[in-house]
PDB file of C-alpha atoms in Angstrom:
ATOM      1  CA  UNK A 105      17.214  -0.756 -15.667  1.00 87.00           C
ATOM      2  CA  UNK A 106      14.182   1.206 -14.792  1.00 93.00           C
ATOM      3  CA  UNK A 107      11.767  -0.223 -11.847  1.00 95.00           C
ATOM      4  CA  UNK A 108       8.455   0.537 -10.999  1.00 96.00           C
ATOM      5  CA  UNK A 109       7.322   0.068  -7.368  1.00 93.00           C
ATOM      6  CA  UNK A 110       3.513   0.118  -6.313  1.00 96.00           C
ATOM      7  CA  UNK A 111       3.075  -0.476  -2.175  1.00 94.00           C
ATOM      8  CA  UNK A 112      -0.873  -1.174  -1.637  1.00 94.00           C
ATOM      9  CA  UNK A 113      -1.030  -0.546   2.261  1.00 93.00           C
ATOM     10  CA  UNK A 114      -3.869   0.473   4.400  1.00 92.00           C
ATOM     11  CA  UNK A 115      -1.032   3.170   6.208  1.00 93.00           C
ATOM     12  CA  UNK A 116       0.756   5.387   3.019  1.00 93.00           C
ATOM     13  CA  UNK A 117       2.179   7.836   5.866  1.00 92.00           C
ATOM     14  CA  UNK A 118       4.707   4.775   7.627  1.00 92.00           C
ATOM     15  CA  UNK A 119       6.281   4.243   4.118  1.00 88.00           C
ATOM     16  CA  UNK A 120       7.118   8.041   3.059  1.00 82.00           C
ATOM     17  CA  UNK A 121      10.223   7.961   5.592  1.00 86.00           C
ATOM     18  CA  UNK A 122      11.560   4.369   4.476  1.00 87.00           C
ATOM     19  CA  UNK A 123      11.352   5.820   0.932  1.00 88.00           C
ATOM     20  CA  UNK A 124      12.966   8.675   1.544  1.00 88.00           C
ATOM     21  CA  UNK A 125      15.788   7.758   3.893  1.00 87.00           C
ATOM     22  CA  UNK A 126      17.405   4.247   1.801  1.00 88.00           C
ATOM     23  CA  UNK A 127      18.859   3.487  -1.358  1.00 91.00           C
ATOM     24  CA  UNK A 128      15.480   3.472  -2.393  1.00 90.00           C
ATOM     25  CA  UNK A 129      16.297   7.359  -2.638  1.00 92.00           C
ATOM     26  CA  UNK A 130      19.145   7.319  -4.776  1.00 93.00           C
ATOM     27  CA  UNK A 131      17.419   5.420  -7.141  1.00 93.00           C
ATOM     28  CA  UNK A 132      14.737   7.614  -7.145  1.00 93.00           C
ATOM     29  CA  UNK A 133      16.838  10.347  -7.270  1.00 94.00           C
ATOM     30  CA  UNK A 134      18.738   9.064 -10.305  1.00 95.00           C
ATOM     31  CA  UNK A 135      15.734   8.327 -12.171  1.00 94.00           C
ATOM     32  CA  UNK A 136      16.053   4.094 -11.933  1.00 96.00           C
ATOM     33  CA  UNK A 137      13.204   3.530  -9.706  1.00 95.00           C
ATOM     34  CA  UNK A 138       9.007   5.173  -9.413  1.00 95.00           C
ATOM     35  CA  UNK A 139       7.277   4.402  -6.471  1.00 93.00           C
ATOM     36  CA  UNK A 140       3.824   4.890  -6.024  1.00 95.00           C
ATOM     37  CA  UNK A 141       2.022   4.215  -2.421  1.00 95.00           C
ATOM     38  CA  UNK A 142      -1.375   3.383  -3.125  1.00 96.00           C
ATOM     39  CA  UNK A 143      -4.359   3.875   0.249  1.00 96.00           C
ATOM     40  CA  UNK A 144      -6.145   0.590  -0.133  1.00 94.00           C
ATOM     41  CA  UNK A 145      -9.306   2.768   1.599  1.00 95.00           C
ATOM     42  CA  UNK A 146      -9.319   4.913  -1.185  1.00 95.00           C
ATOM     43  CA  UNK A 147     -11.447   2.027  -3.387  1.00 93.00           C
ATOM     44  CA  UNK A 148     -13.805   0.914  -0.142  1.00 93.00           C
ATOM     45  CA  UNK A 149     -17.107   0.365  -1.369  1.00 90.00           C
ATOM     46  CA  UNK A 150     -18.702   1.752   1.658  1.00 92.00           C
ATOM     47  CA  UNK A 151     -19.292   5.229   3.534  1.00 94.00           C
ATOM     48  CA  UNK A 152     -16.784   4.278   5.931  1.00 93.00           C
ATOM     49  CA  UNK A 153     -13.857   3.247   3.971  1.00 92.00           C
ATOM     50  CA  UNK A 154     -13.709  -0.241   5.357  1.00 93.00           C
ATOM     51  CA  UNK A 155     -11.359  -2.695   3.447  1.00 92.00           C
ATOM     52  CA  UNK A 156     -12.053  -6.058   5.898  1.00 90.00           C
ATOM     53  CA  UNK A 157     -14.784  -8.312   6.400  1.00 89.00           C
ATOM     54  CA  UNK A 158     -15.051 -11.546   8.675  1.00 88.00           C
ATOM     55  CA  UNK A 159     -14.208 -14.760   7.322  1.00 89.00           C
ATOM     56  CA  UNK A 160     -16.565 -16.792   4.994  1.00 87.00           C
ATOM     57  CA  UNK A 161     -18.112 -19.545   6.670  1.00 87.00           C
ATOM     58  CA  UNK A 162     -16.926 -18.430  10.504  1.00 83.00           C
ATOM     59  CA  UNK A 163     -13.796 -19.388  12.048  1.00 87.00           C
ATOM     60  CA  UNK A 164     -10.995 -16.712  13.399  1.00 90.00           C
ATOM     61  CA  UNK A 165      -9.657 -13.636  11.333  1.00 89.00           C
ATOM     62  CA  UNK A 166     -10.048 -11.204   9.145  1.00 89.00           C
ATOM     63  CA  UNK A 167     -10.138 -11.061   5.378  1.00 90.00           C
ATOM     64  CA  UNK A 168      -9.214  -8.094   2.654  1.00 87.00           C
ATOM     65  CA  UNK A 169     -12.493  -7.439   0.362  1.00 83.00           C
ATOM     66  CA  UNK A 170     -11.864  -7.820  -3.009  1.00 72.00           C
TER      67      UNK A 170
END
């Protein structure tokens, strides 16, 4: 059974060790598993990468811009 893994995270660099060091890596290594780590930034609309906005309609938090 092959599995494909795609992590969308706004910080690619704290998954490379989890990946690397877990039976994650024997899959990997035996060809059973692809995992791709995906920087959500690297689809921000705007100059400054920014992948939150505030809420809709006020209120506390943050949201993820679609």
């Amino acid at each position: 059974m092959y599995v494909n893994i795609d992590v969308l995270t706004l910080f690619p660099e704290q998954f490379s060790g989890v990946f690397e060091h877990s039976i994650i890596k024997r899959a990997r290594d035996k060809f059973l598993a692809e995992i791709k780590i995906h920087n959500l930034r690297d689809w921000a609309a705007d100059k400054y990468k920014s992948v939150d906005d505030r809420p809709y309609g006020g209120g506390a938090g943050m949201i993820l811009r679609g």
